[in-house]
Coordinates of N, CA and C in Angstrom, one line a residue:
X6 N -1.4 39.3 90.0 CA -2.9 39.3 90.0 C -3.2 40.6 89.2
X7 N -2.4 41.6 89.2 CA -2.9 42.6 88.2 C -1.6 43.0 87.3
X8 N -1.8 43.7 86.3 CA -0.8 44.2 85.4 C 0.3 44.8 86.1
X9 N 1.5 44.1 86.3 CA 2.4 44.5 87.1 C 3.7 43.7 86.7
X10 N 5.0 44.4 86.8 CA 6.1 43.6 86.7 C 6.5 42.8 87.9
X11 N 5.7 42.8 88.9 CA 6.1 42.2 90.2 C 5.4 40.8 90.3
X12 N 6.0 39.8 90.7 CA 5.4 38.6 91.0 C 4.8 38.0 89.8
X13 N 3.9 37.1 90.1 CA 3.1 36.4 89.0 C 1.8 36.4 89.1
X14 N 1.0 36.1 88.2 CA -0.4 36.1 88.2 C -1.1 34.9 89.1
X15 N -2.2 35.2 89.5 CA -2.9 34.2 90.2 C -3.6 33.3 89.2
X16 N -3.9 32.1 89.5 CA -4.6 31.4 88.6 C -6.2 31.5 88.8
X17 N -6.7 32.2 89.7 CA -8.0 32.6 90.0 C -8.2 33.1 91.2
X18 N -9.5 33.9 91.5 CA -9.8 34.4 92.6 C -11.2 33.9 93.0
X19 N -11.5 33.7 94.4 CA -12.6 33.0 94.8 C -13.2 34.0 96.0
X20 N -14.6 34.2 96.0 CA -15.3 34.8 97.0 C -16.3 33.7 97.5
X21 N -16.4 33.4 98.8 CA -17.3 32.4 99.3 C -18.4 33.2 100.2
X22 N -19.6 32.8 99.9 CA -20.7 33.5 100.4 C -21.6 32.6 100.9
X23 N -22.1 32.7 102.3 CA -23.2 31.7 102.8 C -24.3 32.5 103.2
X24 N -25.5 32.3 102.7 CA -26.7 33.0 103.0 C -27.9 31.9 103.0
X25 N -28.6 32.1 104.2 CA -29.8 31.0 104.1 C -29.6 29.7 104.2
X26 N -28.4 29.3 104.6 CA -28.0 27.8 104.6 C -27.6 27.5 103.3
X27 N -27.5 28.3 102.3 CA -26.7 28.1 100.9 C -25.5 28.7 100.7
X28 N -24.6 28.0 100.1 CA -23.4 28.8 100.0 C -23.0 28.8 98.3
X29 N -22.4 30.0 98.0 CA -22.1 30.3 96.6 C -20.6 30.6 96.6
X30 N -20.0 29.9 95.7 CA -18.6 30.3 95.7 C -18.4 30.9 94.3
X31 N -18.0 32.3 94.5 CA -17.9 33.1 93.2 C -16.5 33.0 92.7
X32 N -16.3 32.5 91.5 CA -15.0 32.1 91.0 C -14.6 32.7 89.8
X33 N -13.5 33.3 89.6 CA -13.0 33.7 88.4 C -12.5 32.7 87.2
X34 N -11.7 31.8 87.8 CA -11.2 30.8 86.9 C -10.1 31.4 86.0
X35 N -9.7 32.5 86.3 CA -8.6 33.3 85.6 C -7.9 34.5 86.3
X36 N -6.9 35.0 85.8 CA -6.2 35.8 86.6 C -6.8 37.3 86.3
X37 N -6.3 38.3 87.1 CA -6.8 39.7 86.9 C -8.3 39.7 87.2
X38 N -8.6 39.7 88.6 CA -10.0 39.8 89.0 C -10.7 41.0 88.6
X39 N -10.0 42.2 88.4 CA -10.7 43.4 88.0 C -11.1 43.4 86.6
X40 N -10.7 42.4 85.8 CA -11.1 42.3 84.5 C -11.9 41.1 84.3
X41 N -12.2 40.4 85.2 CA -12.8 38.9 85.1 C -14.4 38.9 85.7
X42 N -15.1 37.9 85.2 CA -16.4 37.7 85.7 C -16.2 36.7 86.7
X43 N -17.0 37.0 87.8 CA -17.1 35.9 88.9 C -18.3 35.1 88.6
X44 N -17.9 33.9 88.4 CA -19.2 33.0 88.1 C -19.6 32.2 89.3
X45 N -20.8 31.9 89.6 CA -21.4 31.2 90.7 C -21.1 29.8 90.5
X46 N -20.5 29.2 91.6 CA -20.3 27.8 91.5 C -20.8 27.2 92.9
X47 N -21.3 25.9 92.8 CA -21.9 25.4 93.9 C -21.3 24.0 94.1
X48 N -20.9 23.6 95.3 CA -20.1 22.4 95.7 C -20.6 21.2 95.0
X49 N -19.9 20.3 94.4 CA -20.1 19.3 93.8 C -20.6 19.2 92.3
X50 N -20.7 20.4 91.7 CA -21.2 20.7 90.2 C -19.9 21.0 89.4
X51 N -19.6 20.0 88.7 CA -18.6 20.3 87.8 C -19.0 21.0 86.3
X52 N -19.1 22.2 86.4 CA -19.3 23.1 85.3 C -18.4 24.3 85.3
X53 N -17.8 24.6 84.1 CA -16.7 25.6 84.2 C -17.3 26.7 84.9
X54 N -16.2 27.4 85.7 CA -14.9 27.2 85.8 C -14.5 26.2 86.7
X55 N -15.1 25.2 87.1 CA -14.8 23.9 87.8 C -14.7 22.8 86.8
X56 N -13.4 22.1 87.0 CA -13.1 21.2 85.9 C -12.6 19.8 86.7
X57 N -12.7 18.8 86.1 CA -12.2 17.6 86.7 C -10.8 17.3 85.9
X58 N -10.7 17.7 84.8 CA -9.4 17.3 84.0 C -8.7 18.7 83.8
X59 N -7.3 18.5 84.2 CA -6.5 19.8 84.1 C -6.3 20.3 82.9
X60 N -6.2 19.5 81.7 CA -6.0 20.2 80.4 C -7.2 21.0 79.9
X61 N -8.3 20.6 80.3 CA -9.7 21.5 80.0 C -9.5 22.8 81.0
X62 N -9.1 22.7 82.3 CA -9.0 23.8 83.1 C -7.8 24.8 82.5
X63 N -6.7 24.2 82.0 CA -5.6 25.1 81.4 C -6.1 25.8 80.2
X64 N -6.8 25.2 79.3 CA -7.4 25.8 78.1 C -8.4 27.0 78.5
X65 N -9.2 26.7 79.4 CA -10.0 27.8 79.9 C -9.4 28.9 80.4
X66 N -8.4 28.6 81.3 CA -7.6 29.8 81.9 C -6.7 30.4 80.7
X67 N -6.3 29.8 79.9 CA -5.2 30.5 78.9 C -6.2 31.4 77.8
X68 N -7.4 30.9 77.4 CA -8.3 31.8 76.7 C -8.4 33.1 77.4
X69 N -8.8 33.0 78.7 CA -9.1 34.2 79.4 C -7.8 35.1 79.7
X70 N -6.6 34.4 79.8 CA -5.4 35.2 80.1 C -5.1 36.0 78.7
X71 N -5.3 35.4 77.6 CA -5.0 36.0 76.4 C -6.0 37.2 76.2
X72 N -7.2 36.9 76.7 CA -8.1 37.9 76.6 C -7.7 39.3 77.2
X73 N -7.2 38.9 78.6 CA -6.6 40.1 79.3 C -5.5 40.7 78.7
X74 N -4.6 40.0 78.1 CA -3.5 40.5 77.4 C -3.9 41.4 76.2
X75 N -4.9 40.9 75.6 CA -5.4 41.6 74.4 C -5.9 43.0 74.8
X76 N -6.6 43.1 75.9 CA -7.1 44.5 76.7 C -5.8 45.2 76.9
X77 N -4.7 44.7 77.6 CA -3.6 45.4 77.7 C -2.8 45.9 76.5
X78 N -2.9 45.2 75.4 CA -2.3 45.6 74.2 C -3.2 46.7 73.3
X79 N -4.6 47.0 73.9 CA -5.3 48.0 73.3 C -6.3 47.4 72.0
X80 N -6.4 46.1 72.0 CA -7.0 45.3 70.9 C -8.6 45.3 71.3
X81 N -8.9 45.6 72.5 CA -10.3 45.6 73.0 C -10.5 46.9 73.8
X82 N -11.6 47.6 73.4 CA -11.9 48.8 74.1 C -12.3 48.5 75.6
X83 N -11.5 49.0 76.4 CA -11.6 48.7 78.0 C -12.9 49.0 78.5
X84 N -13.4 50.3 78.0 CA -14.6 51.0 78.6 C -15.8 50.1 78.2
X85 N -16.0 49.7 77.0 CA -16.9 48.8 76.5 C -17.0 47.5 77.2
X86 N -15.7 46.9 77.2 CA -15.6 45.6 77.9 C -16.1 45.6 79.4
X87 N -15.7 46.6 80.1 CA -16.2 46.8 81.5 C -17.6 47.0 81.5
X88 N -18.2 47.8 80.6 CA -19.6 47.9 80.7 C -20.4 46.6 80.5
X89 N -19.9 45.9 79.7 CA -20.5 44.5 79.3 C -20.3 43.6 80.5
X90 N -19.0 43.6 81.0 CA -18.7 42.8 82.2 C -19.7 43.0 83.5
X91 N -19.9 44.4 83.6 CA -20.7 44.8 84.8 C -22.2 44.3 84.5
X92 N -22.8 44.4 83.4 CA -24.2 44.0 83.1 C -24.1 42.4 83.4
X93 N -23.2 41.7 82.9 CA -23.3 40.2 83.0 C -23.2 39.9 84.5
X94 N -22.3 40.5 85.1 CA -22.0 40.3 86.6 C -23.3 40.5 87.4
X95 N -24.0 41.5 87.1 CA -25.2 42.0 87.9 C -26.1 41.0 87.6
X96 N -26.3 40.4 86.4 CA -27.4 39.4 86.0 C -26.9 38.0 86.9
X97 N -25.8 37.8 86.9 CA -25.4 36.5 87.9 C -25.7 36.8 89.3
X98 N -25.4 38.0 89.8 CA -25.8 38.2 91.2 C -27.3 38.2 91.4
X99 N -28.1 38.9 90.7 CA -29.5 38.8 90.7 C -30.1 37.3 90.6
X100 N -29.6 36.5 89.7 CA -30.1 35.2 89.6 C -29.8 34.3 90.7
X101 N -28.5 34.5 91.2 CA -28.3 33.7 92.5 C -29.0 34.2 93.7
X102 N -29.5 35.6 93.8 CA -30.2 35.9 94.9 C -31.6 35.4 94.8
X103 N -32.0 35.2 93.6 CA -33.4 34.7 93.4 C -33.6 33.2 93.7
X104 N -32.5 32.5 93.3 CA -32.5 31.1 93.7 C -32.3 30.9 95.1
X105 N -31.6 31.6 95.8 CA -31.6 31.5 97.3 C -32.8 31.9 98.0
X106 N -33.3 33.0 97.5 CA -34.7 33.5 98.2 C -35.7 32.3 98.0
X107 N -35.9 31.6 97.0 CA -36.9 30.6 96.8 C -36.3 29.3 97.2
X108 N -35.2 29.1 97.8 CA -34.8 27.8 98.4 C -34.8 26.8 97.2
X109 N -34.1 27.0 96.2 CA -34.2 26.3 95.0 C -33.4 24.9 95.3
X110 N -33.8 23.9 94.3 CA -33.3 22.7 94.4 C -31.9 22.6 93.7
X111 N -31.2 21.5 94.2 CA -29.7 21.4 93.5 C -29.9 21.4 92.0
X112 N -30.9 20.9 91.3 CA -31.0 20.9 90.0 C -31.0 22.3 89.5
X113 N -31.9 23.1 90.1 CA -32.1 24.5 89.7 C -30.8 25.3 89.8
X114 N -29.9 25.0 90.9 CA -28.6 25.6 91.0 C -27.6 25.2 89.8
X115 N -27.8 23.9 89.6 CA -26.7 23.3 88.5 C -27.2 23.8 87.3
X116 N -28.6 24.1 86.9 CA -29.1 24.7 85.6 C -28.5 26.2 85.6
X117 N -28.6 26.8 86.6 CA -28.1 28.2 86.7 C -26.6 28.4 86.5
X118 N -25.9 27.7 87.2 CA -24.5 27.6 87.0 C -24.1 27.3 85.6
X119 N -24.8 26.4 85.0 CA -24.5 26.1 83.5 C -24.7 27.3 82.7
X120 N -26.0 27.9 83.0 CA -26.4 29.0 82.1 C -25.4 30.2 82.3
X121 N -24.9 30.5 83.5 CA -23.8 31.5 83.7 C -22.6 31.1 82.9
X122 N -22.1 29.9 83.1 CA -20.9 29.3 82.4 C -21.2 29.7 80.8
X123 N -22.3 29.3 80.3 CA -22.5 29.5 78.9 C -22.5 30.9 78.6
X124 N -23.0 31.7 79.3 CA -23.0 33.3 79.1 C -21.6 33.9 79.1
X125 N -20.9 33.5 80.2 CA -19.5 33.8 80.2 C -18.6 33.3 78.9
X126 N -18.8 32.1 78.6 CA -18.1 31.6 77.3 C -18.5 32.5 76.2
X127 N -19.7 32.7 75.9 CA -20.1 33.6 74.8 C -19.5 34.9 74.8
X128 N -19.4 35.5 76.1 CA -18.8 36.8 76.3 C -17.4 36.7 75.8
X129 N -16.6 35.7 76.2 CA -15.2 35.5 76.0 C -15.1 35.2 74.5
X130 N -15.9 34.4 73.9 CA -15.9 34.1 72.6 C -16.2 35.3 71.6
X131 N -16.8 36.3 72.2 CA -17.1 37.6 71.4 C -15.7 38.3 71.0
X132 N -14.8 37.9 71.7 CA -13.4 38.5 71.6 C -12.5 37.6 71.0
X133 N -12.9 36.6 70.3 CA -12.1 35.5 69.9 C -10.9 36.1 69.0
X134 N -11.4 36.9 68.0 CA -10.4 37.5 67.1 C -9.1 38.1 67.7
X135 N -9.5 39.0 69.0 CA -8.3 39.6 69.7 C -7.6 38.6 70.5
X136 N -8.2 37.6 70.9 CA -7.7 36.4 71.8 C -6.6 35.8 70.9
X137 N -7.0 35.3 69.6 CA -6.1 34.6 68.7 C -5.0 35.6 68.2
X138 N -5.4 36.8 68.1 CA -4.4 37.7 67.6 C -3.2 37.8 68.5
X139 N -3.5 38.1 69.8 CA -2.5 38.3 70.9 C -1.7 36.9 71.2
X140 N -2.5 35.9 71.0 CA -1.7 34.6 71.2 C -0.7 34.3 70.1
X141 N -1.0 34.6 68.9 CA -0.1 34.4 67.8 C 1.0 35.4 67.9
X142 N 0.8 36.7 68.2 CA 1.7 37.8 68.1 C 1.4 38.9 69.1
X143 N 2.3 38.8 70.3 CA 2.1 39.7 71.4 C 2.5 41.1 71.0
X144 N 2.8 41.5 69.8 CA 3.1 42.9 69.5 C 2.0 43.8 70.1
X145 N 2.4 44.9 70.5 CA 1.5 45.9 71.2 C 1.5 45.9 72.7
X146 N 2.0 44.8 73.3 CA 2.4 44.6 74.7 C 3.7 45.3 75.0
X147 N 4.1 45.6 76.2 CA 5.3 46.1 76.6 C 6.2 45.1 76.5
X148 N 7.5 45.2 76.5 CA 8.4 44.3 76.4 C 8.4 43.2 77.5
X149 N 8.1 43.6 78.8 CA 7.8 42.6 79.8 C 6.8 41.7 79.5
X150 N 5.6 42.2 79.0 CA 4.4 41.4 78.8 C 4.6 40.6 77.4
X151 N 5.4 41.1 76.6 CA 5.6 40.3 75.4 C 6.5 39.0 75.8
X152 N 7.3 39.1 76.7 CA 8.1 37.8 77.1 C 7.2 37.1 78.0
X153 N 6.4 37.5 78.9 CA 5.5 36.8 79.7 C 4.5 35.9 78.6
X154 N 4.0 36.8 77.8 CA 3.1 36.1 76.9 C 3.7 35.0 75.8
X155 N 5.0 35.1 75.4 CA 5.6 34.1 74.6 C 5.6 32.8 75.3
X156 N 5.9 33.0 76.7 CA 6.0 31.7 77.5 C 4.8 31.2 78.2
X157 N 3.6 31.9 77.8 CA 2.4 31.5 78.4 C 1.9 30.2 78.0
X158 N 1.6 29.2 79.0 CA 1.2 27.9 78.8 C 2.2 26.8 78.5
X159 N 3.5 27.1 78.6 CA 4.6 26.2 78.5 C 5.0 25.6 79.8
X160 N 5.3 24.5 79.7 CA 5.8 23.8 80.8 C 5.0 24.1 82.4
X161 N 3.7 24.2 82.2 CA 2.9 24.5 83.3 C 3.0 23.5 84.5
X162 N 3.3 22.3 84.1 CA 3.3 21.5 85.1 C 4.6 21.0 85.9
X163 N 5.6 21.7 85.3 CA 7.0 21.4 85.8 C 7.0 22.0 87.3
X164 N 7.6 21.1 88.2 CA 7.6 21.4 89.5 C 8.3 22.6 90.1
X165 N 9.3 23.1 89.2 CA 10.0 24.3 89.9 C 9.9 25.3 88.8
X166 N 10.1 26.5 89.4 CA 10.1 27.8 88.5 C 11.0 27.9 87.5
X167 N 12.3 27.1 87.8 CA 13.4 27.3 86.8 C 13.0 26.3 85.6
X168 N 12.3 25.1 86.0 CA 11.9 24.3 84.7 C 10.8 24.8 84.0
X169 N 10.0 25.6 84.7 CA 8.7 26.1 83.9 C 9.5 27.2 83.1
X170 N 10.5 27.8 83.4 CA 11.1 28.9 82.4 C 12.0 28.4 81.4
X171 N 12.3 27.1 81.5 CA 13.2 26.5 80.6 C 12.3 26.3 79.2
X172 N 11.2 26.3 79.3 CA 10.3 26.2 78.1 C 10.2 27.2 77.2
X173 N 10.9 28.3 77.4 CA 11.0 29.7 76.8 C 11.7 29.4 75.3

């Protein structure tokens, strides 16, 4: 879940909140929650980070995983990244609070979820050069993270760890 040689990464983190009869599931859709945006999701609405198709979900997760590894490699200024992340996260929280306070319609929640998804996607895309660079060449990472990055996204559907590792 965090940068560590122990264990493996999570595929995402979730915080579920119920207020005023409305529930919001805050979802990262990616590993390393301390470097991830929690996006508001609402039951029954298929907008990223919620997907119906596994290949779309994997692509979404991989982009964000490479983003985190670009941070680990020093390709992205961590302080600036965290400042931007905090501002975006705060806007998501405030927007969700407003929707709940005014007892919004399902359509309004869906519109908000889509707007948050689009904003998070734009944030990720602003780091596209670093994402592509680390995906193509993990130099700059520690030897352990180079090995993990080289195998990232290979044999992800294999039923056993051994089979997933054979894709290296």
